[in-house]
PDB file of C-alpha atoms and ligand atoms in Angstrom:
ATOM      1  CA  MET A 438      -6.165 -30.923 -15.743  1.00 87.00           C
ATOM      2  CA  ARG A 439      -3.030 -30.192 -13.786  1.00 96.00           C
ATOM      3  CA  VAL A 440      -0.222 -27.711 -14.499  1.00 98.00           C
ATOM      4  CA  LYS A 441       3.364 -28.732 -14.039  1.00 98.00           C
ATOM      5  CA  ALA A 442       6.466 -26.743 -14.491  1.00 98.00           C
ATOM      6  CA  VAL A 443       9.774 -27.725 -16.185  1.00 98.00           C
ATOM      7  CA  LYS A 444      13.036 -26.170 -16.082  1.00 98.00           C
ATOM      8  CA  VAL A 445      15.494 -27.432 -18.810  1.00 98.00           C
ATOM      9  CA  GLY A 446      19.076 -26.449 -17.873  1.00 96.00           C
ATOM     10  CA  GLY A 447      21.405 -24.581 -20.291  1.00 95.00           C
ATOM     11  CA  SER A 448      23.737 -27.562 -19.391  1.00 94.00           C
ATOM     12  CA  VAL A 449      21.549 -29.775 -21.642  1.00 97.00           C
ATOM     13  CA  ILE A 450      20.551 -27.461 -24.443  1.00 98.00           C
ATOM     14  CA  ALA A 451      23.593 -25.121 -24.704  1.00 96.00           C
ATOM     15  CA  PRO A 452      26.610 -26.707 -23.197  1.00 93.00           C
ATOM     16  CA  LYS A 453      29.045 -24.101 -21.836  1.00 88.00           C
ATOM     17  CA  ASN A 454      32.191 -25.602 -23.431  1.00 87.00           C
ATOM     18  CA  ARG A 455      31.821 -23.275 -26.401  1.00 88.00           C
ATOM     19  CA  PRO A 456      30.262 -19.891 -26.799  1.00 90.00           C
ATOM     20  CA  LEU A 457      26.802 -19.799 -28.595  1.00 93.00           C
ATOM     21  CA  ASN A 458      26.726 -23.566 -28.844  1.00 92.00           C
ATOM     22  CA  ALA A 459      23.254 -24.941 -28.946  1.00 96.00           C
ATOM     23  CA  ASP A 460      22.649 -28.747 -29.004  1.00 97.00           C
ATOM     24  CA  ILE A 461      19.869 -28.889 -31.565  1.00 98.00           C
ATOM     25  CA  PRO A 462      19.368 -32.658 -31.432  1.00 98.00           C
ATOM     26  CA  ALA A 463      18.914 -32.523 -27.659  1.00 98.00           C
ATOM     27  CA  ILE A 464      16.402 -29.535 -27.987  1.00 98.00           C
ATOM     28  CA  LEU A 465      14.479 -31.490 -30.736  1.00 98.00           C
ATOM     29  CA  ARG A 466      14.359 -34.525 -28.545  1.00 98.00           C
ATOM     30  CA  LEU A 467      13.182 -32.765 -25.414  1.00 98.00           C
ATOM     31  CA  ALA A 468      10.501 -30.906 -27.521  1.00 98.00           C
ATOM     32  CA  GLU A 469       9.156 -34.334 -28.581  1.00 98.00           C
ATOM     33  CA  GLU A 470       9.114 -35.559 -25.096  1.00 98.00           C
ATOM     34  CA  LEU A 471       7.056 -32.584 -23.829  1.00 98.00           C
ATOM     35  CA  SER A 472       4.721 -32.920 -26.792  1.00 98.00           C
ATOM     36  CA  ASN A 473       4.191 -36.594 -26.023  1.00 98.00           C
ATOM     37  CA  TYR A 474       3.531 -35.823 -22.314  1.00 98.00           C
ATOM     38  CA  LEU A 475       0.992 -33.074 -23.230  1.00 98.00           C
ATOM     39  CA  ARG A 476      -0.837 -35.470 -25.535  1.00 98.00           C
ATOM     40  CA  ASP A 477      -0.707 -38.483 -23.250  1.00 98.00           C
ATOM     41  CA  SER A 478      -1.712 -36.668 -19.880  1.00 98.00           C
ATOM     42  CA  GLY A 479      -4.037 -33.965 -21.036  1.00 97.00           C
ATOM     43  CA  ASN A 480      -2.277 -31.781 -18.560  1.00 98.00           C
ATOM     44  CA  GLN A 481      -0.552 -28.388 -19.127  1.00 98.00           C
ATOM     45  CA  LEU A 482       3.021 -27.280 -18.740  1.00 98.00           C
ATOM     46  CA  VAL A 483       4.948 -24.006 -18.126  1.00 98.00           C
ATOM     47  CA  LEU A 484       8.389 -24.173 -19.530  1.00 98.00           C
ATOM     48  CA  VAL A 485      11.477 -22.286 -18.518  1.00 98.00           C
ATOM     49  CA  HIS A 486      14.937 -22.837 -20.159  1.00 98.00           C
ATOM     50  CA  GLY A 487      18.381 -21.742 -19.084  1.00 96.00           C
ATOM     51  CA  GLY A 488      21.075 -19.683 -20.848  1.00 95.00           C
ATOM     52  CA  GLY A 489      24.081 -22.045 -20.913  1.00 94.00           C
ATOM     53  CA  SER A 490      26.605 -20.895 -23.516  1.00 94.00           C
ATOM     54  CA  PHE A 491      24.226 -18.150 -24.699  1.00 95.00           C
ATOM     55  CA  GLY A 492      23.570 -16.453 -21.410  1.00 92.00           C
ATOM     56  CA  HIS A 493      26.410 -17.073 -19.112  1.00 89.00           C
ATOM     57  CA  TYR A 494      29.238 -16.545 -21.708  1.00 86.00           C
ATOM     58  CA  LEU A 495      27.928 -13.189 -22.865  1.00 88.00           C
ATOM     59  CA  VAL A 496      27.237 -11.822 -19.338  1.00 91.00           C
ATOM     60  CA  LYS A 497      30.789 -12.683 -18.398  1.00 89.00           C
ATOM     61  CA  GLU A 498      32.081 -11.021 -21.542  1.00 89.00           C
ATOM     62  CA  CYS A 499      30.185  -7.692 -21.051  1.00 91.00           C
ATOM     63  CA  LEU A 500      29.891  -7.096 -17.322  1.00 92.00           C
ATOM     64  CA  THR A 501      32.035  -4.152 -16.317  1.00 92.00           C
ATOM     65  CA  ARG A 502      35.228  -4.804 -14.246  1.00 91.00           C
ATOM     66  CA  ASP A 503      33.280  -4.159 -11.043  1.00 90.00           C
ATOM     67  CA  GLY A 504      30.495  -6.494 -12.017  1.00 90.00           C
ATOM     68  CA  GLU A 505      27.954  -4.004 -13.183  1.00 92.00           C
ATOM     69  CA  LEU A 506      25.642  -4.943 -15.971  1.00 94.00           C
ATOM     70  CA  ARG A 507      25.196  -1.839 -18.095  1.00 95.00           C
ATOM     71  CA  ARG A 508      22.427  -1.267 -20.666  1.00 96.00           C
ATOM     72  CA  GLU A 509      24.610  -2.115 -23.617  1.00 95.00           C
ATOM     73  CA  CYS A 510      25.283  -5.547 -21.939  1.00 95.00           C
ATOM     74  CA  PHE A 511      21.538  -5.904 -21.095  1.00 97.00           C
ATOM     75  CA  SER A 512      20.542  -5.360 -24.803  1.00 97.00           C
ATOM     76  CA  ARG A 513      23.244  -7.776 -26.008  1.00 95.00           C
ATOM     77  CA  VAL A 514      22.540 -10.556 -23.731  1.00 96.00           C
ATOM     78  CA  ALA A 515      18.586 -10.046 -24.268  1.00 97.00           C
ATOM     79  CA  HIS A 516      19.201 -10.397 -27.954  1.00 97.00           C
ATOM     80  CA  TYR A 517      21.258 -13.620 -27.672  1.00 96.00           C
ATOM     81  CA  MET A 518      18.750 -15.285 -25.290  1.00 97.00           C
ATOM     82  CA  MET A 519      16.123 -14.555 -27.949  1.00 98.00           C
ATOM     83  CA  MET A 520      18.281 -16.593 -30.332  1.00 97.00           C
ATOM     84  CA  LEU A 521      18.476 -19.565 -28.087  1.00 98.00           C
ATOM     85  CA  ASN A 522      14.796 -19.236 -27.257  1.00 98.00           C
ATOM     86  CA  SER A 523      14.016 -19.320 -30.960  1.00 98.00           C
ATOM     87  CA  PHE A 524      15.647 -22.655 -31.530  1.00 98.00           C
ATOM     88  CA  VAL A 525      13.639 -24.067 -28.535  1.00 98.00           C
ATOM     89  CA  MET A 526      10.390 -22.490 -29.903  1.00 98.00           C
ATOM     90  CA  GLU A 527      11.052 -23.883 -33.466  1.00 98.00           C
ATOM     91  CA  ALA A 528      11.533 -27.273 -31.939  1.00 98.00           C
ATOM     92  CA  LEU A 529       8.360 -26.978 -29.877  1.00 98.00           C
ATOM     93  CA  LEU A 530       6.300 -25.863 -32.822  1.00 98.00           C
ATOM     94  CA  SER A 531       7.631 -28.493 -35.076  1.00 98.00           C
ATOM     95  CA  SER A 532       6.547 -31.118 -32.399  1.00 98.00           C
ATOM     96  CA  GLU A 533       3.107 -29.481 -32.326  1.00 98.00           C
ATOM     97  CA  VAL A 534       3.342 -28.038 -28.881  1.00 98.00           C
ATOM     98  CA  PRO A 535       1.185 -24.851 -28.824  1.00 98.00           C
ATOM     99  CA  ALA A 536       3.930 -22.766 -27.320  1.00 98.00           C
ATOM    100  CA  ALA A 537       4.439 -19.174 -26.949  1.00 98.00           C
ATOM    101  CA  SER A 538       7.463 -17.304 -25.811  1.00 98.00           C
ATOM    102  CA  LEU A 539       7.161 -14.739 -22.966  1.00 98.00           C
ATOM    103  CA  PRO A 540      10.565 -12.895 -22.619  1.00 98.00           C
ATOM    104  CA  PRO A 541      11.014 -12.430 -18.792  1.00 98.00           C
ATOM    105  CA  ARG A 542      12.413  -8.939 -19.285  1.00 98.00           C
ATOM    106  CA  SER A 543       8.988  -7.755 -20.354  1.00 97.00           C
ATOM    107  CA  ILE A 544       7.151  -9.205 -17.386  1.00 98.00           C
ATOM    108  CA  CYS A 545       9.736  -9.297 -14.457  1.00 98.00           C
ATOM    109  CA  PHE A 546      11.846  -6.854 -12.553  1.00 97.00           C
ATOM    110  CA  PHE A 547      13.889  -7.191  -9.387  1.00 96.00           C
ATOM    111  CA  ARG A 548      12.766  -5.445  -6.339  1.00 91.00           C
ATOM    112  CA  GLY A 549      15.800  -5.905  -4.213  1.00 89.00           C
ATOM    113  CA  LYS A 550      16.912  -9.596  -4.284  1.00 88.00           C
ATOM    114  CA  LEU A 551      13.676 -11.019  -5.208  1.00 90.00           C
ATOM    115  CA  PRO A 552      11.882 -10.830  -8.461  1.00 94.00           C
ATOM    116  CA  GLU A 553       8.293  -9.548  -9.201  1.00 96.00           C
ATOM    117  CA  CYS A 554       6.658 -10.787 -12.355  1.00 97.00           C
ATOM    118  CA  PHE A 555       3.340  -9.933 -13.962  1.00 97.00           C
ATOM    119  CA  VAL A 556       2.312 -13.531 -13.914  1.00 97.00           C
ATOM    120  CA  ASP A 557      -1.250 -12.811 -15.197  1.00 97.00           C
ATOM    121  CA  ALA A 558       0.339 -13.101 -18.779  1.00 96.00           C
ATOM    122  CA  VAL A 559       1.573 -16.599 -17.994  1.00 98.00           C
ATOM    123  CA  LYS A 560      -1.803 -17.555 -16.346  1.00 98.00           C
ATOM    124  CA  GLU A 561      -3.849 -16.123 -19.367  1.00 97.00           C
ATOM    125  CA  LEU A 562      -1.941 -18.369 -21.780  1.00 98.00           C
ATOM    126  CA  VAL A 563      -2.295 -21.487 -19.695  1.00 98.00           C
ATOM    127  CA  SER A 564      -5.982 -20.888 -19.353  1.00 97.00           C
ATOM    128  CA  LYS A 565      -6.137 -20.853 -23.166  1.00 97.00           C
ATOM    129  CA  GLY A 566      -4.282 -24.103 -23.538  1.00 97.00           C
ATOM    130  CA  VAL A 567      -0.970 -22.534 -24.624  1.00 98.00           C
ATOM    131  CA  THR A 568       2.387 -23.509 -23.099  1.00 98.00           C
ATOM    132  CA  PRO A 569       4.178 -20.505 -22.015  1.00 98.00           C
ATOM    133  CA  VAL A 570       8.002 -20.455 -22.603  1.00 98.00           C
ATOM    134  CA  LEU A 571      10.168 -18.375 -20.495  1.00 98.00           C
ATOM    135  CA  PHE A 572      13.917 -18.517 -19.781  1.00 98.00           C
ATOM    136  CA  GLY A 573      16.888 -17.173 -17.644  1.00 97.00           C
ATOM    137  CA  ASP A 574      17.226 -13.583 -18.845  1.00 97.00           C
ATOM    138  CA  VAL A 575      18.308 -10.045 -17.981  1.00 97.00           C
ATOM    139  CA  ILE A 576      15.746  -8.003 -16.321  1.00 98.00           C
ATOM    140  CA  PRO A 577      15.436  -4.425 -14.898  1.00 97.00           C
ATOM    141  CA  SER A 578      16.159  -3.858 -11.284  1.00 96.00           C
ATOM    142  CA  SER A 579      15.845  -0.783  -8.983  1.00 93.00           C
ATOM    143  CA  THR A 580      19.460   0.017  -9.610  1.00 92.00           C
ATOM    144  CA  GLY A 581      19.994  -1.036 -13.250  1.00 95.00           C
ATOM    145  CA  PHE A 582      19.863  -4.537 -14.746  1.00 96.00           C
ATOM    146  CA  GLU A 583      20.447  -8.007 -13.406  1.00 95.00           C
ATOM    147  CA  VAL A 584      20.470 -11.780 -14.442  1.00 95.00           C
ATOM    148  CA  ILE A 585      17.328 -13.647 -13.505  1.00 96.00           C
ATOM    149  CA  SER A 586      18.271 -17.394 -13.470  1.00 94.00           C
ATOM    150  CA  GLY A 587      15.823 -19.909 -15.003  1.00 96.00           C
ATOM    151  CA  ASP A 588      15.907 -21.663 -11.574  1.00 95.00           C
ATOM    152  CA  MET A 589      14.847 -18.559  -9.757  1.00 95.00           C
ATOM    153  CA  LEU A 590      12.107 -17.799 -12.471  1.00 97.00           C
ATOM    154  CA  VAL A 591      10.654 -21.337 -12.522  1.00 97.00           C
ATOM    155  CA  TRP A 592      10.388 -21.152  -8.633  1.00 97.00           C
ATOM    156  CA  GLU A 593       8.698 -17.816  -8.813  1.00 97.00           C
ATOM    157  CA  LEU A 594       6.199 -19.147 -11.355  1.00 98.00           C
ATOM    158  CA  VAL A 595       5.610 -22.194  -9.214  1.00 98.00           C
ATOM    159  CA  LYS A 596       4.897 -20.066  -6.325  1.00 97.00           C
ATOM    160  CA  GLU A 597       2.541 -17.524  -8.011  1.00 97.00           C
ATOM    161  CA  LEU A 598       0.707 -20.038 -10.137  1.00 97.00           C
ATOM    162  CA  GLY A 599       0.327 -22.446  -7.107  1.00 97.00           C
ATOM    163  CA  ILE A 600       1.981 -25.255  -9.167  1.00 98.00           C
ATOM    164  CA  LYS A 601       2.538 -28.412  -7.057  1.00 98.00           C
ATOM    165  CA  GLU A 602       5.156 -30.304  -9.292  1.00 98.00           C
ATOM    166  CA  VAL A 603       8.360 -29.158 -11.129  1.00 98.00           C
ATOM    167  CA  VAL A 604      10.903 -31.098 -13.016  1.00 98.00           C
ATOM    168  CA  PHE A 605      14.449 -29.802 -13.431  1.00 97.00           C
ATOM    169  CA  ALA A 606      16.233 -31.419 -16.376  1.00 98.00           C
ATOM    170  CA  THR A 607      20.156 -31.027 -15.951  1.00 96.00           C
ATOM    171  CA  ASP A 608      23.289 -32.689 -17.140  1.00 95.00           C
ATOM    172  CA  VAL A 609      23.880 -35.158 -14.265  1.00 96.00           C
ATOM    173  CA  ASN A 610      21.646 -37.896 -12.852  1.00 97.00           C
ATOM    174  CA  GLY A 611      20.193 -35.833 -10.012  1.00 95.00           C
ATOM    175  CA  ILE A 612      21.355 -34.170  -6.895  1.00 92.00           C
ATOM    176  CA  TYR A 613      24.446 -35.884  -5.303  1.00 90.00           C
ATOM    177  CA  THR A 614      26.102 -35.560  -1.949  1.00 87.00           C
ATOM    178  CA  ASP A 615      28.823 -33.564  -3.797  1.00 86.00           C
ATOM    179  CA  ASP A 616      29.556 -32.302  -7.340  1.00 89.00           C
ATOM    180  CA  PRO A 617      29.725 -35.657  -9.278  1.00 92.00           C
ATOM    181  CA  LYS A 618      31.943 -34.069 -11.969  1.00 92.00           C
ATOM    182  CA  LYS A 619      34.558 -33.303  -9.263  1.00 91.00           C
ATOM    183  CA  ASN A 620      34.060 -36.095  -6.715  1.00 90.00           C
ATOM    184  CA  PRO A 621      33.697 -39.628  -8.047  1.00 93.00           C
ATOM    185  CA  LYS A 622      32.664 -40.760  -4.569  1.00 91.00           C
ATOM    186  CA  ALA A 623      29.532 -38.477  -4.600  1.00 90.00           C
ATOM    187  CA  LYS A 624      26.442 -40.401  -4.038  1.00 91.00           C
ATOM    188  CA  LEU A 625      23.146 -39.968  -5.838  1.00 93.00           C
ATOM    189  CA  LEU A 626      20.285 -38.887  -3.387  1.00 91.00           C
ATOM    190  CA  LYS A 627      17.081 -40.721  -4.360  1.00 94.00           C
ATOM    191  CA  GLU A 628      14.461 -38.791  -2.238  1.00 95.00           C
ATOM    192  CA  VAL A 629      15.258 -35.901   0.209  1.00 93.00           C
ATOM    193  CA  ARG A 630      13.418 -33.199   2.182  1.00 93.00           C
ATOM    194  CA  ALA A 631      14.477 -29.648   1.268  1.00 93.00           C
ATOM    195  CA  ASP A 632      15.198 -28.711   4.843  1.00 89.00           C
ATOM    196  CA  GLU A 633      17.449 -31.763   5.178  1.00 85.00           C
ATOM    197  CA  VAL A 634      19.535 -30.786   2.114  1.00 82.00           C
ATOM    198  CA  LEU A 635      19.895 -27.116   3.550  1.00 80.00           C
ATOM    199  CA  ARG A 636      20.727 -28.428   7.138  1.00 77.00           C
ATOM    200  CA  GLU A 637      23.408 -30.681   5.843  1.00 70.00           C
ATOM    201  CA  ALA A 638      24.808 -27.789   3.740  1.00 65.00           C
ATOM    202  CA  ILE A 639      24.999 -25.388   6.623  1.00 65.00           C
ATOM    203  CA  GLU A 640      26.555 -27.986   8.924  1.00 66.00           C
ATOM    204  CA  GLY A 641      29.024 -28.394   6.088  1.00 58.00           C
ATOM    205  CA  GLU A 642      29.615 -32.242   6.374  1.00 53.00           C
ATOM    206  CA  VAL A 643      32.063 -32.918   3.771  1.00 45.00           C
ATOM    207  CA  THR A 644      30.540 -36.226   3.036  1.00 46.00           C
ATOM    208  CA  SER A 645      26.925 -35.392   2.710  1.00 49.00           C
ATOM    209  CA  SER A 646      26.527 -31.766   1.846  1.00 54.00           C
ATOM    210  CA  VAL A 647      24.992 -30.671  -1.439  1.00 64.00           C
ATOM    211  CA  THR A 648      26.880 -27.946  -3.281  1.00 61.00           C
ATOM    212  CA  GLY A 649      27.000 -25.696  -6.313  1.00 67.00           C
ATOM    213  CA  GLY A 650      24.112 -25.237  -8.791  1.00 72.00           C
ATOM    214  CA  ALA A 651      22.360 -28.019  -7.099  1.00 77.00           C
ATOM    215  CA  LEU A 652      22.173 -26.358  -3.787  1.00 81.00           C
ATOM    216  CA  GLU A 653      21.149 -23.080  -5.320  1.00 82.00           C
ATOM    217  CA  LYS A 654      18.048 -24.746  -6.694  1.00 88.00           C
ATOM    218  CA  VAL A 655      16.986 -25.587  -3.178  1.00 90.00           C
ATOM    219  CA  LYS A 656      18.063 -22.300  -1.582  1.00 89.00           C
ATOM    220  CA  VAL A 657      16.158 -20.132  -3.926  1.00 90.00           C
ATOM    221  CA  ALA A 658      12.911 -22.230  -3.304  1.00 94.00           C
ATOM    222  CA  VAL A 659      13.367 -21.836   0.387  1.00 90.00           C
ATOM    223  CA  GLU A 660      13.861 -18.083   0.129  1.00 89.00           C
ATOM    224  CA  LEU A 661      10.728 -17.623  -1.936  1.00 91.00           C
ATOM    225  CA  GLY A 662       8.844 -19.551   0.616  1.00 93.00           C
ATOM    226  CA  ILE A 663       8.010 -22.700  -1.464  1.00 96.00           C
ATOM    227  CA  LYS A 664       6.038 -25.428   0.422  1.00 96.00           C
ATOM    228  CA  GLY A 665       4.029 -28.526  -0.528  1.00 97.00           C
ATOM    229  CA  VAL A 666       5.811 -28.898  -3.887  1.00 98.00           C
ATOM    230  CA  LYS A 667       7.504 -32.010  -5.303  1.00 98.00           C
ATOM    231  CA  ALA A 668      10.649 -31.226  -7.275  1.00 98.00           C
ATOM    232  CA  SER A 669      12.404 -33.834  -9.379  1.00 98.00           C
ATOM    233  CA  VAL A 670      15.929 -33.402 -10.701  1.00 97.00           C
ATOM    234  CA  ILE A 671      16.804 -35.714 -13.683  1.00 98.00           C
ATOM    235  CA  ASN A 672      19.342 -36.031 -16.353  1.00 98.00           C
ATOM    236  CA  GLY A 673      17.894 -34.398 -19.521  1.00 98.00           C
ATOM    237  CA  LEU A 674      20.618 -35.942 -21.688  1.00 98.00           C
ATOM    238  CA  VAL A 675      19.149 -39.326 -21.267  1.00 98.00           C
ATOM    239  CA  PRO A 676      16.277 -39.972 -23.758  1.00 98.00           C
ATOM    240  CA  GLY A 677      12.877 -40.547 -22.050  1.00 98.00           C
ATOM    241  CA  ASN A 678      13.974 -39.238 -18.607  1.00 98.00           C
ATOM    242  CA  LEU A 679      11.851 -36.032 -18.938  1.00 98.00           C
ATOM    243  CA  TYR A 680       8.804 -37.692 -20.192  1.00 98.00           C
ATOM    244  CA  ASN A 681       8.948 -40.384 -17.487  1.00 98.00           C
ATOM    245  CA  ALA A 682       9.646 -37.891 -14.738  1.00 98.00           C
ATOM    246  CA  LEU A 683       6.431 -35.891 -15.776  1.00 98.00           C
ATOM    247  CA  ARG A 684       4.454 -39.246 -15.794  1.00 98.00           C
ATOM    248  CA  GLY A 685       5.600 -39.834 -12.165  1.00 97.00           C
ATOM    249  CA  LYS A 686       8.499 -42.373 -12.949  1.00 98.00           C
ATOM    250  CA  VAL A 687      11.555 -40.200 -11.698  1.00 98.00           C
ATOM    251  CA  GLU A 688      15.033 -41.621 -12.516  1.00 98.00           C
ATOM    252  CA  GLY A 689      16.903 -39.095 -10.441  1.00 97.00           C
ATOM    253  CA  THR A 690      16.199 -37.197  -7.261  1.00 96.00           C
ATOM    254  CA  VAL A 691      12.885 -36.166  -5.685  1.00 97.00           C
ATOM    255  CA  ILE A 692      13.083 -33.251  -3.285  1.00 96.00           C
ATOM    256  CA  TRP A 693       9.943 -32.519  -1.115  1.00 96.00           C
ATOM    257  CA  PHE A 694       9.314 -28.825  -0.131  1.00 96.00           C
TER     258      PHE A 694
HETATM  259  P1  LIG B2087      21.618 -26.304 -15.250  1.00 71.60           P
HETATM  260  O1  LIG B2087      22.070 -25.574 -16.467  1.00 71.60           O
HETATM  261  O2  LIG B2087      21.165 -27.744 -15.644  1.00 71.60           O
HETATM  262  O3  LIG B2087      20.792 -25.559 -14.319  1.00 71.60           O
HETATM  263  P2  LIG B2087      24.039 -25.916 -13.403  1.00 71.60           P
HETATM  264  O4  LIG B2087      25.251 -25.792 -14.146  1.00 71.60           O
HETATM  265  O5  LIG B2087      23.320 -24.863 -12.702  1.00 71.60           O
HETATM  266  O6  LIG B2087      23.020 -26.687 -14.486  1.00 71.60           O
HETATM  267  O7  LIG B2087      23.975 -27.148 -12.355  1.00 71.60           O
HETATM  268  C1  LIG B2087      24.360 -28.477 -12.720  1.00 71.60           C
HETATM  269  C2  LIG B2087      25.776 -28.707 -12.352  1.00 71.60           C
HETATM  270  O8  LIG B2087      25.753 -28.649 -10.856  1.00 71.60           O
HETATM  271  C3  LIG B2087      26.129 -30.212 -12.570  1.00 71.60           C
HETATM  272  O9  LIG B2087      26.760 -30.228 -13.976  1.00 71.60           O
HETATM  273  C4  LIG B2087      27.150 -30.484 -11.551  1.00 71.60           C
HETATM  274  O10 LIG B2087      28.448 -30.507 -12.031  1.00 71.60           O
HETATM  275  C5  LIG B2087      26.979 -29.281 -10.495  1.00 71.60           C
HETATM  276  N1  LIG B2087      26.783 -29.756  -9.153  1.00 71.60           N
HETATM  277  C6  LIG B2087      27.519 -29.265  -8.076  1.00 71.60           C
HETATM  278  N2  LIG B2087      27.199 -29.811  -6.950  1.00 71.60           N
HETATM  279  C7  LIG B2087      26.203 -30.788  -7.286  1.00 71.60           C
HETATM  280  C8  LIG B2087      25.488 -31.866  -6.557  1.00 71.60           C
HETATM  281  N3  LIG B2087      25.637 -31.891  -5.160  1.00 71.60           N
HETATM  282  N4  LIG B2087      24.707 -32.589  -7.143  1.00 71.60           N
HETATM  283  C9  LIG B2087      24.466 -32.492  -8.482  1.00 71.60           C
HETATM  284  N5  LIG B2087      25.150 -31.514  -9.285  1.00 71.60           N
HETATM  285  C10 LIG B2087      26.000 -30.746  -8.769  1.00 71.60           C
HETATM  286  C1  LIG B2088      21.013 -17.783 -17.303  1.00 71.60           C
HETATM  287  O1  LIG B2088      19.990 -18.736 -16.955  1.00 71.60           O
HETATM  288  C2  LIG B2088      20.467 -16.652 -18.115  1.00 71.60           C
HETATM  289  C3  LIG B2088      21.566 -15.656 -18.440  1.00 71.60           C
HETATM  290  C4  LIG B2088      22.877 -15.644 -18.022  1.00 71.60           C
HETATM  291  C5  LIG B2088      21.151 -14.436 -19.170  1.00 71.60           C
HETATM  292  P1  LIG B2088      20.294 -19.944 -16.113  1.00 71.60           P
HETATM  293  O2  LIG B2088      21.160 -19.556 -14.888  1.00 71.60           O
HETATM  294  O3  LIG B2088      18.973 -20.555 -15.707  1.00 71.60           O
HETATM  295  O4  LIG B2088      21.086 -20.858 -17.096  1.00 71.60           O
HETATM  296  P2  LIG B2088      21.597 -22.345 -16.937  1.00 71.60           P
HETATM  297  O5  LIG B2088      20.416 -23.325 -16.893  1.00 71.60           O
HETATM  298  O6  LIG B2088      22.353 -22.411 -15.518  1.00 71.60           O
HETATM  299  O7  LIG B2088      22.673 -22.456 -18.021  1.00 71.60           O
END
């Protein structure tokens, strides 16, 4: 039995074009793919989802002008993330995934820039055959409250649980040489080493540097000291892609750490 991690982007389940917009058909389909994977492989999963139009929209709305996340904003964002999480949970349960939600604000806090999470709670569920479901959230920090992204959280779990494989489902076909939504000439990378991605980004080669959300996914992992892990980035809007990637057939980008 192996444990793999999955991060489903807010871009897939709650597109940011409208506030509080959940894509229920996409959530139901992905839940079914995860259920099929668990049944067919006999493996275990740890699931993290993003905030999309629930998290990001509200955070922007309630931050103070100087970017402080006060307790009223913390409570509000926390509440709306539970709402999105409950859609995900409903879908998982109706697909017969033995899932249980673990709100990150109750097990993680930021000490400086890096999170510390009480991962025993996650390990305990996995050891009992339950699929823990976490999400990008707002968590306490030494000075107040901060957002923890689903990307950072999934890497933290990969590190602390010694997971060797993680799949990121997002709204584009993988990692490109540039933002594919802005640059039609951007090329899809099939297989890369994390250090190559970072080197090219630092050297700033306009034709080959990875940017934005995609680069952040790699940077966070390097900051956390991730090594010996296979990360796949696939388009979660394409039916079957998540199931296939978990089964080893990646239609997207593989990044080796
Ligand atoms: P998610 O919610 O799936 O984590 P993000 O919004 O954080 O999504 O990141 C995905 C977005 O990153 C894509 O929609 C794409 O427009 C953007 N992006 C920027 N640079 C790149 C790149 N080099 N390769 C792929 N996507 C990129
Ligand atoms: C954001 O999580 C959570 C909040 C803003 C509260 P993510 O940063 O992982 O969300 P996506 O996947 O990019 O939408």
